[in-house]
Amino acid sequence: MKSPVVKRSIVVAGHKTSVSLEEAFWNGMKEISGLRDMTLSELVGEIDSNRQQGNLSSAIRLFVLDSVRARMPGMDHDTGMNHNGAQSAA
């Protein structure tokens, strides 16, 4: 199933910017920001200030992926492998 890319405007560090993400990543961001009791803008600002390279959309996708992996029991979050040595499906 293909998830269309959705472009949204968001304020990051006082500046309005556009971010293009698949709907599944927007939903993940909303869930994470709710769990952290933050606004979406605050969470994107945190991701933006911590990213090492790449564009903001890529940094957000990697952040959501890391957040999902962190919730998976028995997962080595650096390699994406479970403790049995098998590749994760995530």
PDB file of C-alpha atoms in Angstrom:
ATOM      1  CA  MET A   1       0.000   0.000   0.000  1.00  0.00           C
ATOM      2  CA  LYS A   2       1.465   3.324  -1.047  1.00  0.00           C
ATOM      3  CA  SER A   3       1.372   6.242   1.347  1.00  0.00           C
ATOM      4  CA  PRO A   4       1.213   9.573  -0.475  1.00  0.00           C
ATOM      5  CA  VAL A   5       3.612  12.314   0.507  1.00  0.00           C
ATOM      6  CA  VAL A   6       1.922  15.149   2.360  1.00  0.00           C
ATOM      7  CA  LYS A   7       3.522  18.595   2.489  1.00  0.00           C
ATOM      8  CA  ARG A   8       2.769  20.627   5.610  1.00  0.00           C
ATOM      9  CA  SER A   9       3.924  23.980   6.912  1.00  0.00           C
ATOM     10  CA  ILE A  10       5.354  24.027  10.401  1.00  0.00           C
ATOM     11  CA  VAL A  11       7.087  26.618  12.559  1.00  0.00           C
ATOM     12  CA  VAL A  12      10.573  25.539  13.645  1.00  0.00           C
ATOM     13  CA  ALA A  13      12.586  27.831  15.908  1.00  0.00           C
ATOM     14  CA  GLY A  14      10.354  30.764  14.977  1.00  0.00           C
ATOM     15  CA  HIS A  15      10.644  30.187  11.218  1.00  0.00           C
ATOM     16  CA  LYS A  16       7.941  28.760   8.989  1.00  0.00           C
ATOM     17  CA  THR A  17       9.118  25.860   6.826  1.00  0.00           C
ATOM     18  CA  SER A  18       7.525  23.147   4.712  1.00  0.00           C
ATOM     19  CA  VAL A  19       8.099  19.474   5.394  1.00  0.00           C
ATOM     20  CA  SER A  20       7.111  16.651   3.039  1.00  0.00           C
ATOM     21  CA  LEU A  21       6.469  13.269   4.666  1.00  0.00           C
ATOM     22  CA  GLU A  22       4.328  10.237   4.067  1.00  0.00           C
ATOM     23  CA  GLU A  23       1.135  10.237   6.126  1.00  0.00           C
ATOM     24  CA  ALA A  24       2.419   7.325   8.247  1.00  0.00           C
ATOM     25  CA  PHE A  25       5.374   9.468   9.396  1.00  0.00           C
ATOM     26  CA  TRP A  26       3.101  12.426  10.201  1.00  0.00           C
ATOM     27  CA  ASN A  27       0.952  10.069  12.266  1.00  0.00           C
ATOM     28  CA  GLY A  28       4.055   8.737  14.031  1.00  0.00           C
ATOM     29  CA  MET A  29       5.196  12.267  14.804  1.00  0.00           C
ATOM     30  CA  LYS A  30       1.786  13.164  16.254  1.00  0.00           C
ATOM     31  CA  GLU A  31       1.859  10.059  18.437  1.00  0.00           C
ATOM     32  CA  ILE A  32       5.402  10.733  19.675  1.00  0.00           C
ATOM     33  CA  SER A  33       4.713  14.412  20.377  1.00  0.00           C
ATOM     34  CA  GLY A  34       1.611  13.396  22.348  1.00  0.00           C
ATOM     35  CA  LEU A  35       3.570  10.862  24.397  1.00  0.00           C
ATOM     36  CA  ARG A  36       6.173  13.525  25.163  1.00  0.00           C
ATOM     37  CA  ASP A  37       3.543  16.186  25.885  1.00  0.00           C
ATOM     38  CA  MET A  38       5.056  18.439  23.220  1.00  0.00           C
ATOM     39  CA  THR A  39       3.650  20.251  20.232  1.00  0.00           C
ATOM     40  CA  LEU A  40       4.554  18.968  16.795  1.00  0.00           C
ATOM     41  CA  SER A  41       6.555  22.157  16.227  1.00  0.00           C
ATOM     42  CA  GLU A  42       8.546  21.599  19.422  1.00  0.00           C
ATOM     43  CA  LEU A  43       9.338  18.018  18.446  1.00  0.00           C
ATOM     44  CA  VAL A  44      10.394  18.969  14.919  1.00  0.00           C
ATOM     45  CA  GLY A  45      12.537  21.759  16.393  1.00  0.00           C
ATOM     46  CA  GLU A  46      14.259  19.228  18.650  1.00  0.00           C
ATOM     47  CA  ILE A  47      14.882  16.876  15.721  1.00  0.00           C
ATOM     48  CA  ASP A  48      16.170  19.771  13.601  1.00  0.00           C
ATOM     49  CA  SER A  49      18.602  20.949  16.272  1.00  0.00           C
ATOM     50  CA  ASN A  50      19.973  17.423  16.833  1.00  0.00           C
ATOM     51  CA  ARG A  51      20.368  16.282  13.231  1.00  0.00           C
ATOM     52  CA  GLN A  52      23.898  15.665  12.038  1.00  0.00           C
ATOM     53  CA  GLN A  53      23.351  15.770   8.283  1.00  0.00           C
ATOM     54  CA  GLY A  54      20.765  15.413   5.572  1.00  0.00           C
ATOM     55  CA  ASN A  55      17.520  17.245   5.114  1.00  0.00           C
ATOM     56  CA  LEU A  56      14.838  17.724   7.737  1.00  0.00           C
ATOM     57  CA  SER A  57      12.399  15.230   6.200  1.00  0.00           C
ATOM     58  CA  SER A  58      15.041  12.494   6.271  1.00  0.00           C
ATOM     59  CA  ALA A  59      15.958  13.360   9.856  1.00  0.00           C
ATOM     60  CA  ILE A  60      12.296  13.078  10.867  1.00  0.00           C
ATOM     61  CA  ARG A  61      11.915   9.687   9.166  1.00  0.00           C
ATOM     62  CA  LEU A  62      15.016   8.374  10.949  1.00  0.00           C
ATOM     63  CA  PHE A  63      13.763   9.760  14.260  1.00  0.00           C
ATOM     64  CA  VAL A  64      10.396   8.005  13.883  1.00  0.00           C
ATOM     65  CA  LEU A  65      12.154   4.758  12.887  1.00  0.00           C
ATOM     66  CA  ASP A  66      14.437   4.978  15.932  1.00  0.00           C
ATOM     67  CA  SER A  67      11.422   5.664  18.171  1.00  0.00           C
ATOM     68  CA  VAL A  68       9.618   2.586  16.853  1.00  0.00           C
ATOM     69  CA  ARG A  69      12.720   0.442  17.287  1.00  0.00           C
ATOM     70  CA  ALA A  70      13.153   1.705  20.848  1.00  0.00           C
ATOM     71  CA  ARG A  71       9.715   0.292  21.692  1.00  0.00           C
ATOM     72  CA  MET A  72      10.582  -3.165  20.329  1.00  0.00           C
ATOM     73  CA  PRO A  73      11.786  -5.548  23.047  1.00  0.00           C
ATOM     74  CA  GLY A  74      15.010  -7.448  22.371  1.00  0.00           C
ATOM     75  CA  MET A  75      16.166  -5.135  19.582  1.00  0.00           C
ATOM     76  CA  ASP A  76      19.707  -3.846  19.092  1.00  0.00           C
ATOM     77  CA  HIS A  77      18.840  -0.335  17.992  1.00  0.00           C
ATOM     78  CA  ASP A  78      22.200   0.321  16.353  1.00  0.00           C
ATOM     79  CA  THR A  79      22.147  -2.672  14.011  1.00  0.00           C
ATOM     80  CA  GLY A  80      18.441  -3.378  13.551  1.00  0.00           C
ATOM     81  CA  MET A  81      19.080  -6.983  14.580  1.00  0.00           C
ATOM     82  CA  ASN A  82      17.302  -8.859  17.319  1.00  0.00           C
ATOM     83  CA  HIS A  83      19.304 -10.639  19.989  1.00  0.00           C
ATOM     84  CA  ASN A  84      18.999 -13.931  18.070  1.00  0.00           C
ATOM     85  CA  GLY A  85      21.028 -12.411  15.207  1.00  0.00           C
ATOM     86  CA  ALA A  86      18.071 -12.137  12.835  1.00  0.00           C
ATOM     87  CA  GLN A  87      17.381  -8.998  10.818  1.00  0.00           C
ATOM     88  CA  SER A  88      14.438  -7.024  12.140  1.00  0.00           C
ATOM     89  CA  ALA A  89      11.376  -6.615   9.936  1.00  0.00           C
ATOM     90  CA  ALA A  90      11.171  -2.946  10.952  1.00  0.00           C
TER      91      ALA A  90
END
